[in-house]
Coordinates of C-alpha atoms (C1' of nucleotides) in Angstrom, one line a residue:
Chain A
M110 CA 28.3 -21.7 33.0
A111 CA 30.0 -24.7 31.7
E112 CA 29.5 -24.7 28.0
E113 CA 28.4 -28.1 26.9
V114 CA 30.4 -29.3 24.0
R115 CA 28.2 -31.5 21.9
S116 CA 29.6 -32.6 18.6
L117 CA 27.5 -31.7 15.5
N118 CA 25.4 -34.3 13.7
F119 CA 25.7 -34.6 10.0
I120 CA 22.7 -32.4 9.3
E121 CA 24.3 -29.6 11.4
H122 CA 27.5 -30.1 9.5
I123 CA 25.5 -29.5 6.3
V124 CA 24.0 -26.4 7.7
E125 CA 27.3 -25.1 8.9
E126 CA 28.8 -25.8 5.5
D127 CA 25.9 -23.8 3.8
L128 CA 26.5 -21.0 6.2
K129 CA 30.1 -20.9 5.2
N130 CA 29.2 -21.0 1.6
G131 CA 26.9 -18.0 1.5
Y132 CA 23.7 -18.9 3.2
S133 CA 22.8 -16.1 5.7
R134 CA 21.7 -17.1 9.1
E135 CA 18.4 -15.2 8.5
S136 CA 17.6 -17.4 5.5
L137 CA 17.5 -20.6 7.6
R138 CA 14.1 -22.1 8.0
F139 CA 12.9 -25.5 8.9
R140 CA 9.6 -27.4 9.0
F141 CA 8.0 -30.4 10.5
P142 CA 5.5 -31.8 7.9
P143 CA 3.2 -34.6 9.3
E144 CA 0.4 -36.0 7.3
P145 CA -2.7 -35.7 9.5
N146 CA -3.7 -39.3 9.1
G147 CA -2.8 -40.7 12.6
Y148 CA -1.2 -40.0 15.9
L149 CA 2.4 -39.0 16.3
H150 CA 4.8 -41.5 17.8
I151 CA 8.2 -41.7 19.3
G152 CA 9.8 -41.8 15.8
H153 CA 8.1 -38.5 15.0
A154 CA 9.4 -37.1 18.2
S155 CA 13.0 -37.6 16.9
S156 CA 12.1 -35.6 13.8
I157 CA 10.3 -32.9 15.8
C158 CA 13.3 -32.6 18.1
L159 CA 15.7 -32.5 15.1
N160 CA 13.8 -29.7 13.2
F161 CA 12.8 -27.6 16.2
G162 CA 16.2 -28.2 17.8
L163 CA 17.8 -26.8 14.7
G164 CA 15.4 -23.9 14.9
L165 CA 16.5 -23.2 18.5
R166 CA 20.1 -23.7 17.7
Y167 CA 20.1 -21.2 14.8
N168 CA 17.4 -19.0 16.1
A169 CA 15.5 -19.9 12.9
P170 CA 11.7 -20.2 12.4
V171 CA 10.2 -23.7 12.1
N172 CA 6.8 -24.2 10.5
L173 CA 4.4 -26.9 11.4
R174 CA 3.1 -28.0 8.0
F175 CA 0.3 -30.4 7.5
D176 CA 0.9 -32.5 4.3
D177 CA -2.8 -32.8 3.6
T178 CA -3.1 -33.9 0.0
N179 CA -5.0 -37.1 0.5
P180 CA -8.5 -36.4 1.7
A181 CA -9.2 -40.1 1.8
K182 CA -7.1 -40.6 4.9
E183 CA -6.9 -37.3 6.7
E184 CA -9.0 -35.8 9.4
K185 CA -9.2 -32.7 11.5
E186 CA -9.0 -34.8 14.7
Y187 CA -5.5 -35.7 13.8
V188 CA -4.5 -32.1 13.1
D189 CA -5.6 -31.2 16.6
A190 CA -3.9 -34.2 18.2
I191 CA -0.6 -33.4 16.3
K192 CA -0.7 -29.8 17.4
D193 CA -1.3 -30.9 21.0
D194 CA 1.6 -33.3 20.9
V195 CA 4.1 -30.8 19.4
S196 CA 3.1 -28.2 22.0
W197 CA 3.4 -30.7 24.8
L198 CA 6.9 -31.6 23.7
G199 CA 7.6 -27.9 24.4
Y200 CA 8.1 -26.5 20.9
E201 CA 6.5 -23.4 19.3
W202 CA 6.1 -23.3 15.6
D203 CA 6.5 -20.1 13.6
T204 CA 3.6 -20.6 11.2
E205 CA 0.9 -23.3 11.0
C206 CA 0.8 -24.2 7.3
Y207 CA -1.2 -26.6 5.2
A208 CA -0.3 -28.0 1.8
S209 CA -4.0 -27.5 1.0
D210 CA -3.4 -23.8 1.2
Y211 CA -1.2 -24.1 -1.9
F212 CA -3.7 -26.0 -4.1
Q213 CA -4.3 -23.0 -6.3
Q214 CA -0.6 -22.1 -6.7
L215 CA 0.2 -25.7 -7.4
Y216 CA -2.5 -25.9 -10.0
D217 CA -1.3 -22.7 -11.7
W218 CA 2.3 -24.1 -11.8
A219 CA 1.0 -27.4 -13.2
V220 CA -0.8 -25.4 -16.0
E221 CA 2.6 -23.7 -16.7
L222 CA 4.3 -27.1 -16.9
I223 CA 1.7 -28.3 -19.4
K224 CA 2.3 -25.2 -21.5
Q225 CA 6.0 -25.9 -21.5
G226 CA 5.3 -29.4 -22.7
K227 CA 6.6 -30.9 -19.4
A228 CA 3.3 -32.4 -18.2
Y229 CA 0.5 -34.3 -19.9
V230 CA -2.8 -35.9 -19.1
D231 CA -2.7 -39.7 -19.2
S232 CA -6.1 -41.3 -19.7
Q233 CA -5.1 -44.9 -19.0
S234 CA -6.1 -47.0 -16.0
S235 CA -3.7 -47.1 -13.1
E236 CA -3.0 -50.7 -13.9
A237 CA -2.0 -49.9 -17.4
I238 CA 0.3 -47.1 -16.2
A239 CA 1.8 -49.4 -13.6
S240 CA 2.5 -52.1 -16.2
Q241 CA 4.3 -49.6 -18.4
K242 CA 6.5 -48.4 -15.5
G243 CA 9.0 -51.2 -16.2
T244 CA 11.2 -52.6 -13.4
P245 CA 14.3 -51.4 -11.7
T246 CA 16.3 -53.4 -14.3
E247 CA 14.1 -52.7 -17.4
A248 CA 13.1 -49.3 -18.8
G249 CA 9.5 -48.4 -18.9
T250 CA 7.5 -47.7 -22.0
E251 CA 5.9 -44.4 -22.9
S252 CA 2.2 -43.8 -22.6
P253 CA 0.3 -43.5 -25.8
F254 CA -1.0 -40.2 -24.5
R255 CA 2.5 -38.8 -23.8
N256 CA 2.5 -36.6 -26.9
R257 CA -0.9 -35.0 -26.6
S258 CA -1.0 -31.4 -27.8
V259 CA -0.7 -28.7 -25.2
E260 CA -4.2 -27.5 -26.0
E261 CA -5.7 -30.9 -25.5
N262 CA -3.8 -31.3 -22.2
L263 CA -4.9 -27.9 -21.0
E264 CA -8.5 -28.6 -21.8
L265 CA -8.5 -32.0 -20.2
F266 CA -6.7 -30.8 -17.1
E267 CA -9.2 -28.0 -16.7
G268 CA -12.0 -30.6 -17.1
M269 CA -10.4 -32.7 -14.4
K270 CA -10.4 -29.7 -12.1
N271 CA -14.0 -28.9 -12.9
G272 CA -15.2 -32.3 -12.0
E273 CA -16.1 -33.5 -15.5
F274 CA -14.5 -36.9 -15.0
A275 CA -14.9 -39.8 -12.8
E276 CA -12.1 -40.9 -10.4
G277 CA -9.4 -42.8 -12.3
A278 CA -10.4 -41.4 -15.7
H279 CA -7.3 -39.3 -16.1
V280 CA -4.2 -38.2 -14.2
L281 CA -1.7 -35.5 -14.9
R282 CA 1.9 -36.8 -15.3
A283 CA 5.2 -35.0 -15.5
K284 CA 7.0 -35.8 -18.8
I285 CA 10.5 -36.8 -17.6
N286 CA 12.1 -40.0 -18.6
M287 CA 10.6 -43.5 -18.8
A288 CA 14.0 -45.0 -19.0
S289 CA 15.5 -43.5 -15.9
T290 CA 17.2 -45.8 -13.5
N291 CA 15.2 -44.0 -10.8
M292 CA 11.7 -45.4 -11.0
L293 CA 10.3 -42.1 -9.6
M294 CA 11.5 -40.2 -12.6
R295 CA 9.4 -42.4 -15.0
D296 CA 6.7 -39.8 -15.7
P297 CA 5.4 -39.6 -12.1
V298 CA 1.8 -38.8 -11.4
M299 CA 1.2 -35.2 -10.3
Y300 CA -2.5 -35.1 -9.9
R301 CA -5.3 -37.6 -9.5
I302 CA -9.1 -37.2 -9.5
L303 CA -10.6 -37.7 -6.0
H304 CA -14.3 -36.9 -5.5
K305 CA -13.9 -36.7 -1.8
P306 CA -14.4 -33.7 0.5
H307 CA -11.2 -32.4 2.2
H308 CA -11.2 -31.5 5.8
R309 CA -10.2 -28.0 5.0
T310 CA -11.0 -27.3 1.3
N311 CA -14.2 -29.3 1.5
T312 CA -15.4 -29.8 -2.1
D313 CA -13.5 -26.9 -3.7
W314 CA -11.2 -29.4 -5.3
C315 CA -11.7 -32.8 -6.9
I316 CA -8.1 -33.1 -8.1
Y317 CA -5.4 -33.5 -5.5
P318 CA -1.7 -33.1 -6.0
M319 CA 0.6 -36.0 -5.1
Y320 CA 3.3 -35.9 -2.5
D321 CA 6.2 -35.3 -4.9
W322 CA 4.4 -32.5 -6.6
T323 CA 3.6 -30.8 -3.3
H324 CA 6.4 -31.2 -0.9
G325 CA 9.2 -29.4 -2.5
E326 CA 6.9 -26.7 -3.9
S327 CA 5.5 -26.2 -0.4
D328 CA 9.0 -25.9 0.9
Y329 CA 9.7 -23.3 -1.8
I330 CA 6.6 -21.3 -1.1
E331 CA 7.5 -21.2 2.6
Q332 CA 11.1 -20.6 1.8
V333 CA 12.2 -23.5 3.9
S334 CA 16.0 -23.8 3.6
H335 CA 16.5 -27.4 4.7
S336 CA 13.8 -29.9 4.1
L337 CA 14.7 -32.9 6.3
C338 CA 13.0 -36.3 5.8
T339 CA 13.7 -39.9 6.4
L340 CA 16.0 -42.1 4.3
E341 CA 13.2 -43.8 2.3
F342 CA 12.7 -40.5 0.5
L343 CA 16.2 -40.4 -0.8
P344 CA 15.2 -41.6 -4.3
H345 CA 12.6 -38.8 -4.3
R346 CA 15.3 -36.2 -4.1
E347 CA 16.0 -36.3 -7.8
L348 CA 12.4 -35.6 -8.5
Y349 CA 12.2 -33.0 -5.8
D350 CA 15.0 -31.2 -7.6
W351 CA 13.5 -31.7 -11.0
F352 CA 10.2 -30.0 -10.0
L353 CA 12.1 -27.2 -8.4
D354 CA 14.2 -26.7 -11.5
Q355 CA 11.0 -26.0 -13.5
L356 CA 9.8 -23.1 -11.3
V357 CA 12.4 -21.7 -9.0
D358 CA 13.0 -18.0 -9.2
S359 CA 16.8 -17.3 -9.1
D360 CA 16.4 -14.5 -6.5
K361 CA 14.5 -16.7 -4.1
L362 CA 15.9 -19.3 -1.8
R363 CA 15.9 -22.8 -3.2
P364 CA 15.2 -25.5 -0.6
K365 CA 17.3 -28.6 -0.3
Q366 CA 16.1 -32.0 0.8
R367 CA 18.4 -34.1 3.0
E368 CA 17.7 -37.5 4.5
F369 CA 18.3 -39.1 7.8
A370 CA 17.7 -42.6 9.2
R371 CA 14.4 -43.0 11.1
R372 CA 15.0 -44.1 14.7
N373 CA 13.7 -47.6 15.7
L374 CA 12.9 -48.4 19.3
S375 CA 13.4 -51.9 20.6
H376 CA 10.4 -53.9 21.9
T377 CA 7.9 -51.8 20.0
V378 CA 6.3 -51.2 16.6
V379 CA 5.7 -47.8 15.1
S380 CA 4.0 -48.2 11.7
K381 CA 0.6 -46.7 11.6
R382 CA -0.9 -49.9 10.2
K383 CA 0.4 -51.9 13.1
L384 CA -0.5 -49.4 15.8
L385 CA -4.0 -49.3 14.3
Q386 CA -4.1 -53.1 14.5
L387 CA -3.2 -53.0 18.2
V388 CA -6.0 -50.5 18.8
E389 CA -8.6 -52.2 16.8
S390 CA -7.8 -55.7 18.0
G391 CA -8.2 -54.5 21.6
V392 CA -4.7 -55.4 22.6
V393 CA -4.5 -51.9 23.9
N394 CA -7.1 -49.4 25.0
G395 CA -6.8 -46.7 22.4
W396 CA -4.1 -44.5 20.8
D397 CA -3.1 -43.1 24.2
D398 CA -2.9 -46.4 26.0
P399 CA 0.2 -46.1 28.2
R400 CA 1.8 -49.0 26.4
M401 CA 1.6 -47.3 23.1
P402 CA 4.7 -45.7 21.6
T403 CA 2.6 -42.7 20.6
I404 CA 3.4 -39.4 22.1
S405 CA 0.0 -39.3 23.8
G406 CA 0.6 -42.8 25.1
L407 CA 4.0 -41.9 26.5
R408 CA 2.5 -38.8 28.1
R409 CA -0.2 -40.8 29.7
R410 CA 2.4 -43.3 30.9
G411 CA 4.2 -40.5 32.7
Y412 CA 7.0 -39.6 30.4
T413 CA 8.0 -36.0 30.6
P414 CA 8.7 -33.8 27.5
E415 CA 12.2 -33.2 28.9
S416 CA 12.9 -36.9 29.1
I417 CA 11.8 -37.4 25.5
R418 CA 13.8 -34.4 24.3
N419 CA 16.9 -35.6 26.1
F420 CA 16.4 -39.1 24.7
A421 CA 16.2 -37.7 21.1
D422 CA 19.3 -35.6 21.8
T423 CA 21.3 -38.6 23.1
I424 CA 20.5 -40.9 20.2
G425 CA 21.3 -38.2 17.7
I426 CA 20.8 -38.4 14.0
A427 CA 22.7 -40.4 11.4
K428 CA 22.2 -42.4 8.2
R429 CA 22.5 -45.9 9.3
E430 CA 20.0 -48.6 10.3
N431 CA 19.5 -48.7 14.0
V432 CA 17.5 -50.1 16.8
V433 CA 17.8 -48.0 19.9
D434 CA 17.3 -50.0 23.1
V435 CA 14.2 -48.9 25.0
S436 CA 16.3 -49.0 28.2
L437 CA 17.8 -45.7 27.1
L438 CA 14.4 -44.1 27.0
E439 CA 13.7 -45.5 30.4
F440 CA 17.0 -44.1 31.7
H441 CA 16.0 -40.6 30.6
V442 CA 12.6 -40.7 32.4
R443 CA 14.2 -42.0 35.5
E444 CA 16.9 -39.3 35.3
H445 CA 14.3 -36.6 35.0
L446 CA 11.7 -38.0 37.5
N447 CA 14.4 -38.6 40.0
K448 CA 14.9 -34.8 40.2
I449 CA 11.3 -33.7 40.2
A450 CA 9.1 -36.5 41.5
P451 CA 8.0 -36.2 45.2
R452 CA 8.7 -39.4 47.2
V453 CA 5.7 -41.1 48.8
M454 CA 5.1 -44.5 50.3
A455 CA 2.8 -47.0 48.8
V456 CA 2.4 -50.7 49.3
L457 CA 1.4 -52.8 46.3
N458 CA 1.6 -56.3 47.7
P459 CA 0.6 -55.9 51.3
L460 CA 1.6 -58.0 54.3
K461 CA 0.2 -57.0 57.7
L462 CA 2.7 -56.0 60.3
V463 CA 1.7 -55.6 63.9
I464 CA 3.9 -53.8 66.4
T465 CA 3.1 -55.6 69.6
N466 CA 4.6 -53.1 72.0
Y467 CA 3.1 -50.0 70.3
E468 CA 0.2 -48.5 72.3
K469 CA -3.2 -49.7 71.0
G470 CA -5.0 -47.0 69.0
K471 CA -2.1 -44.6 69.1
E472 CA -1.1 -42.6 66.0
E473 CA 1.9 -40.4 65.3
W474 CA 2.6 -38.1 62.4
L475 CA 6.2 -38.6 61.3
D476 CA 8.3 -36.1 59.3
A477 CA 9.2 -37.2 55.8
E478 CA 11.4 -35.6 53.2
N479 CA 9.6 -35.0 49.9
N480 CA 12.7 -35.3 47.7
P481 CA 16.2 -35.9 48.8
E482 CA 17.4 -34.6 45.4
D483 CA 15.6 -31.3 45.9
E484 CA 15.7 -29.5 49.2
S485 CA 13.1 -26.9 48.1
A486 CA 10.6 -29.7 47.9
G487 CA 10.2 -29.6 51.7
N488 CA 8.7 -32.0 54.1
R489 CA 5.3 -33.6 54.8
R490 CA 3.8 -35.7 57.6
V491 CA 3.0 -39.3 57.4
P492 CA 0.8 -41.2 59.8
F493 CA 2.2 -44.1 61.8
S494 CA 0.4 -46.6 63.9
G495 CA 0.8 -50.1 65.4
E496 CA -0.7 -51.8 62.3
L497 CA 1.1 -51.4 59.1
Y498 CA 1.3 -52.8 55.6
I499 CA 4.7 -53.7 54.2
E500 CA 5.5 -55.5 51.0
Q501 CA 5.3 -59.3 51.0
E502 CA 8.7 -59.4 49.3
D503 CA 10.2 -57.6 52.3
F504 CA 9.7 -60.4 54.8
K505 CA 11.1 -63.9 54.9
E506 CA 11.1 -66.2 57.9
E507 CA 14.7 -67.1 57.2
A508 CA 17.2 -65.7 54.8
N509 CA 20.9 -65.3 54.3
R510 CA 22.9 -62.2 55.1
K511 CA 22.5 -60.8 51.6
F512 CA 18.8 -60.3 52.4
F513 CA 18.7 -56.8 53.9
R514 CA 15.0 -56.9 54.7
L515 CA 13.0 -58.3 57.5
K516 CA 13.4 -61.8 58.8
L517 CA 12.6 -63.4 62.1
G518 CA 14.9 -62.1 64.8
G519 CA 16.2 -59.5 62.4
E520 CA 16.0 -55.7 62.5
V521 CA 15.1 -53.2 59.9
R522 CA 14.2 -49.5 59.9
L523 CA 10.8 -48.4 58.8
K524 CA 11.5 -45.4 56.6
N525 CA 11.0 -42.1 58.5
G526 CA 10.0 -44.1 61.5
Y527 CA 11.4 -46.7 64.0
I528 CA 13.7 -49.6 64.0
I529 CA 11.7 -52.8 64.4
K530 CA 12.5 -56.4 65.1
A531 CA 10.5 -59.3 63.8
E532 CA 9.5 -61.7 66.5
S533 CA 7.0 -64.1 65.0
C534 CA 4.6 -64.6 62.2
T535 CA 1.3 -66.3 61.5
K536 CA 0.4 -68.4 58.5
D537 CA -2.7 -69.6 56.8
E538 CA -3.4 -73.3 56.2
D539 CA -1.3 -73.2 53.0
G540 CA 1.7 -72.0 54.8
N541 CA 1.6 -68.5 53.5
V542 CA 2.7 -65.8 55.9
I543 CA -0.3 -63.5 56.6
E544 CA 0.9 -61.5 59.5
V545 CA 4.2 -60.5 61.1
Q546 CA 4.5 -59.6 64.7
C547 CA 7.3 -57.3 65.7
T548 CA 8.5 -55.0 68.5
Y549 CA 9.9 -51.5 68.0
D550 CA 12.5 -49.4 69.7
P551 CA 10.7 -46.2 70.9
K552 CA 14.0 -44.4 71.1
S553 CA 15.0 -45.0 67.5
K554 CA 12.6 -42.6 65.9
S555 CA 14.0 -41.0 62.7
G556 CA 15.3 -37.5 63.1
S557 CA 15.0 -37.5 66.9
G558 CA 18.8 -37.3 67.3
T559 CA 19.0 -40.0 70.0
E560 CA 21.8 -42.5 70.0
E561 CA 19.4 -45.2 69.0
S562 CA 18.0 -43.2 66.1
L563 CA 21.5 -42.9 64.7
R564 CA 22.1 -46.6 64.9
K565 CA 22.7 -48.2 61.5
V566 CA 20.6 -51.2 60.4
K567 CA 21.1 -52.6 57.0
G568 CA 17.6 -52.5 55.6
T569 CA 15.0 -49.8 55.3
L570 CA 11.5 -50.6 54.4
H571 CA 8.6 -48.5 53.1
W572 CA 5.2 -49.0 54.7
V573 CA 1.7 -47.6 55.0
S574 CA -0.3 -47.3 58.2
I575 CA -3.4 -49.6 57.8
P576 CA -6.0 -47.3 59.5
H577 CA -4.8 -44.4 57.4
A578 CA -4.2 -46.1 54.1
V579 CA -6.0 -45.0 51.0
T580 CA -6.7 -47.7 48.4
A581 CA -6.0 -47.0 44.8
E582 CA -6.1 -48.8 41.6
V583 CA -2.5 -49.3 40.3
R584 CA -1.8 -50.2 36.7
L585 CA 1.5 -51.9 36.3
Y586 CA 2.8 -51.6 32.8
D587 CA 5.5 -53.6 31.2
R588 CA 6.8 -53.9 27.6
L589 CA 4.1 -54.6 25.0
F590 CA 6.4 -57.0 23.1
N591 CA 8.7 -59.7 24.4
D592 CA 10.9 -59.4 21.4
A593 CA 13.4 -56.6 20.6
T594 CA 12.3 -56.3 17.0
P595 CA 8.7 -57.7 16.9
D596 CA 8.3 -56.7 13.2
G597 CA 11.7 -57.8 12.2
H598 CA 10.9 -61.5 11.6
K599 CA 10.1 -62.6 8.1
D600 CA 8.4 -65.8 9.2
K601 CA 6.5 -64.4 12.2
D602 CA 3.8 -61.8 12.7
F603 CA 4.5 -59.0 15.2
M604 CA 1.3 -59.9 17.1
D605 CA 3.0 -63.2 18.0
F606 CA 5.3 -61.4 20.3
I607 CA 2.7 -59.6 22.4
N608 CA 3.6 -59.7 26.0
P609 CA 0.5 -61.2 27.8
D610 CA 1.5 -59.5 31.0
S611 CA 2.0 -56.0 29.7
L612 CA -0.7 -54.7 32.0
Q613 CA -1.5 -55.8 35.5
K614 CA -4.2 -54.0 37.5
I615 CA -3.9 -54.3 41.2
T616 CA -5.2 -52.6 44.4
G617 CA -2.5 -50.7 46.3
Y618 CA -2.4 -48.9 49.6
V619 CA -1.0 -45.4 49.5
E620 CA -0.3 -42.8 52.2
P621 CA -3.1 -40.3 52.8
S622 CA -1.2 -37.4 51.4
L623 CA -2.0 -38.7 48.0
K624 CA -5.7 -38.3 48.5
E625 CA -5.6 -34.9 46.7
A626 CA -3.4 -36.1 43.8
K627 CA -4.6 -34.9 40.4
S628 CA -4.4 -36.3 37.0
G629 CA -0.9 -36.1 35.6
D630 CA 0.8 -35.7 39.0
Q631 CA 3.9 -37.7 39.3
F632 CA 5.4 -39.5 42.3
Q633 CA 8.1 -41.9 43.2
F634 CA 6.6 -44.7 45.2
Q635 CA 9.7 -45.3 47.3
R636 CA 11.7 -48.4 46.5
L637 CA 9.1 -49.3 43.7
G638 CA 9.2 -46.9 40.8
Y639 CA 7.7 -43.8 39.3
F640 CA 3.9 -43.5 39.1
N641 CA 1.6 -40.9 37.8
V642 CA -2.1 -40.2 38.3
D643 CA -4.1 -41.5 35.3
K644 CA -6.8 -39.4 33.6
D645 CA -9.3 -42.1 34.8
S646 CA -8.6 -41.2 38.4
T647 CA -11.3 -39.7 40.6
P648 CA -11.2 -38.4 44.2
E649 CA -13.2 -41.6 45.1
Q650 CA -11.1 -44.0 43.2
L651 CA -7.5 -43.0 42.6
V652 CA -5.8 -44.6 39.6
F653 CA -2.0 -44.7 39.2
N654 CA 0.1 -45.8 36.2
R655 CA 3.5 -47.1 36.7
T656 CA 5.7 -45.1 34.4
V657 CA 8.9 -47.2 35.1
T658 CA 10.3 -49.1 37.9
L659 CA 13.3 -48.0 39.8
R660 CA 16.6 -49.7 38.9
D661 CA 16.6 -52.8 41.0
T662 CA 19.9 -54.4 41.7
W663 CA 18.4 -56.7 44.2
A664 CA 16.0 -58.2 41.7
K665 CA 19.0 -58.9 39.4
L666 CA 20.9 -60.5 42.2
E667 CA 18.0 -62.7 43.0
Q668 CA 17.4 -63.7 39.4
K669 CA 21.0 -65.0 39.2
N670 CA 20.4 -67.4 42.1
Chain B
rU210 C1' 20.1 -58.9 -13.0
rG211 C1' 19.9 -52.1 -12.5
rG212 C1' 20.4 -47.6 -9.6
rC213 C1' 21.1 -45.5 -4.9
rC214 C1' 22.3 -45.5 0.6
rU215 C1' 24.9 -47.6 4.8
rA216 C1' 28.8 -50.3 7.8
rU217 C1' 33.0 -47.8 14.6
rG218 C1' 32.1 -52.0 21.8
rG219 C1' 25.9 -55.6 23.6
rU220 C1' 23.0 -50.6 22.0
rG221 C1' 23.0 -45.4 20.0
rU222 C1' 26.2 -41.6 18.5
rA223 C1' 31.4 -38.9 18.2
rA224 C1' 36.4 -38.3 16.4
rU225 C1' 39.1 -30.7 15.4
rU226 C1' 38.0 -33.6 8.2
rG227 C1' 44.8 -37.9 7.6
rG228 C1' 47.4 -37.3 13.9
rC229 C1' 46.6 -40.9 21.3
rA230 C1' 39.2 -44.4 18.9
rA231 C1' 35.6 -40.4 22.7
rC232 C1' 30.5 -39.7 25.1
rA233 C1' 25.9 -41.9 26.9
rC234 C1' 23.1 -46.3 27.9
rU235 C1' 23.3 -51.5 29.2
rA236 C1' 26.0 -55.3 31.9
rC237 C1' 29.6 -56.4 35.6
rU238 C1' 33.1 -54.8 40.2
rG239 C1' 33.5 -51.8 44.4
rA240 C1' 32.5 -47.3 47.8
rU241 C1' 28.6 -44.1 49.8
rU242 C1' 23.4 -44.2 51.2
rU243 C1' 17.4 -44.1 56.6
rU244 C1' 15.0 -45.8 48.9
rG245 C1' 19.2 -52.7 47.1
rG246 C1' 17.1 -45.6 44.5
rU247 C1' 20.5 -41.4 43.8
rU248 C1' 25.8 -40.2 43.8
rC249 C1' 31.0 -41.6 43.1
rA250 C1' 35.2 -44.8 41.2
rG251 C1' 36.4 -48.8 37.9
rU252 C1' 36.0 -52.9 33.9
rC253 C1' 34.2 -54.3 28.7
rA254 C1' 36.9 -52.4 20.8
rU255 C1' 41.7 -56.2 15.8
rU256 C1' 36.7 -49.3 13.6
rC257 C1' 32.9 -55.4 8.1
rU258 C1' 37.1 -58.1 5.0
rA259 C1' 41.5 -58.0 1.8
rG260 C1' 44.8 -55.1 -0.6
rG261 C1' 46.9 -50.1 -1.6
rU262 C1' 48.6 -44.7 -0.8
rU263 C1' 51.2 -42.3 3.5
rC264 C1' 56.1 -41.0 8.5
rG265 C1' 50.9 -41.9 10.0
rA266 C1' 44.3 -44.4 7.8
rG267 C1' 38.0 -45.3 11.4
rU268 C1' 38.8 -41.2 7.8
rC269 C1' 41.7 -41.4 1.2
rC270 C1' 41.9 -45.3 -3.2
rU271 C1' 40.7 -50.4 -5.3
rA272 C1' 38.1 -55.0 -4.9
rG273 C1' 34.9 -57.8 -2.0
rU274 C1' 31.1 -58.9 1.8
rA275 C1' 26.7 -57.8 4.6
rG276 C1' 22.3 -54.9 5.4
rG277 C1' 18.7 -51.4 3.6
rC278 C1' 15.8 -48.4 -0.1
rC279 C1' 13.4 -48.0 -5.1
rA280 C1' 8.3 -50.7 -9.8
rA281 C1' 0.9 -46.8 -4.8
rC282 C1' -3.8 -42.5 -8.9
rC283 C1' -0.1 -43.2 -0.3
rA284 C1' 3.0 -39.8 2.4

RNA sequence: UGGCCUAUGGUGUAAUUGGCAACACUACUGAUUUUGGUUCAGUCAUUCUAGGUUCGAGUCCUAGUAGGCCAACCA
C-alpha cells in the first residue's frame, strides 16, 4: 500500500493545530449547512467534499443541517433534492438537522438577552433602520427605541411571537455598537415578523430568526467544532463570536467559524439567481439539464461521484480568488470513465461503406473487447456485414500522409474486423461523397492470428453494420457559455455569452448490444467520447447524452492547418 | 475616504513553518498503441513591486501596487 502523501490544506492545518492545543479527536464535528431554497451546484460540491472529507479524515461526524430560517424562499422539494445530491456524491451524514428545530431554544435565548439588556425591540421601518446604519466610513446613529425598558421589550417581543403585529411593525435587535467599523455589529436584526407558513413548523411561528442569530447557535447546539463557510462571511465572524459570548457554557465546546474561498468554475455561472434565469428563460430544460452546473445536471450529463470528488480534492481549498478551468473537471471524468466505461461502436455522422468482395447477405459476429483498461470487463460480439456505416470525417478522396484514415487506394483496419482498401466512391450532384466502395482482405480478421491479421496499418476506424444498426437520439452537449467568466464583465450581461451550439440533437447508429442499455448506463463510443443513457430513453427510442469527448489530438492538428 | 481579506507558471493548489520552488491540469515535443483514446518520457517560473533583517527569504519586517468583501427585516 503506497501511502499517498497529500499536503494539508489550511483548514486541516487549523484542525491539526487545535488537536495539538487540547481539542480531543472525539470533539471534532463538522456540518454542511445548505439553505433549502434551490438546487446544489458544483460550488456546493466543493464545500460538501471539504466538510465530509474532514469527517472521513478524522473519523468525525458530519451533520447535514438545513438553514431554514426564511420561509419565504424555502421548500421541502429542495430539502429532498439536497439530500439526494449529497447521498449521490457518496457521503453519509451523522444527523439530519434543521435550524427550525431550534426555534424555541433560540427564542428562549433571545428572551435571556433582552433581560440582560443586550437586545431590544425596534419599532421603526426597515428604511429608517437602514438609514441609521451609517456607511463603512461613518458611524451609524442609535435608534430612538434603543433604550426601551426590559419589561417593555419583553412584552413587545412576546407580542411579536404571538402574532399581535403586522410584518414590519417591529424587529428584535442586538444592542452592540452603532459605531463599529464592522457594519454587521451595528445592532443587527435578530428577529423579524413573517406571517408565512414554514415548510416544517407550519404556522407555529410568525417570527423568524436571522442567519447571524441562528448559525453559530445551531453550531453550538450541535456541538460543531469547526464551522466552515465561504469568505464573504468573514465579517460575520465577529458577530458569530459575540452571540456565542452571550450564551456559551464553559464546559461545552465552543464552535469556531473559519472561511475559505468559494471555487469558481470557468465557462459557467453558479449564482442561484442566474441559474434560475437560465431555467426560466428556457435556455436550458430545467435544473437538471445536462449543461447546468448543478449536481443533478452533472449527474444527468454522466459525471460520476468519484470524478467530482477527485476534482474537489485536486483543486483543494484556499483563501484566494480563483477560477478553476473546466478542463480540469473534464479531465477527472475522462480519467474515471476510462477505467469503468465499456467500449462500444456508434456512428454519429454516417457514410455508407460497401465491401464489394464480401458475400451478399452474409453476416459474422466478431469478438470485441469491452474495455482494454479492465480485463474483467470481458468480451462481446459485434455483427459485421458487407454494408457498414463509418464516420464521414473518416474518409477523404485524397489526403496527405498525416491523415491516418481512409482515402482512395488507402488501407485501414475496421476495429475488431478486417483490413479494407478504398477503391472508389460515388457522389451526389453537389459533389458530396455518399458512398464508398472498398474491398477487404478475408485473411486479415482481427484475432485470427494469421500473418495478414498481424499486419500493421496506420488507421483503425469504428463502424456499425447497417442491417444491424440501432438508431438512437444522441444529444451532443458543449459548454453553455463561450466566455471563461460570463458573469465577470461589468459592461455585459452573462446571457450575452450563451453558446448557441451548446446542444445539438442528432440521430446516431449504434451497435445492437446497446439495445438493452438502461438509464444512467455509461459507455465510451470508441474514438468519439463518453456517453450515458438519458432518463428520457425508452427501449423504443434510445437517448444518449455526450458527457465529454475523448481527447482529440487530430482535431487540434487539423485546427492548426 | 474606513475596516477586513488575498497575492507563487496559462489554471488550481503545495513547500517539513527561514534551507535545492513541488504536484495536477492545460499547451507543446517524442515513444508506444487494432481507439489520433490510454500509457510512458520530456519542455514551459525573476514567488505582485521596492527596500530591509539574515550565512540563507515564497515564508519575517516596512512601504507601495493590484484584486476582493462589508451599509438585506436574504443566507
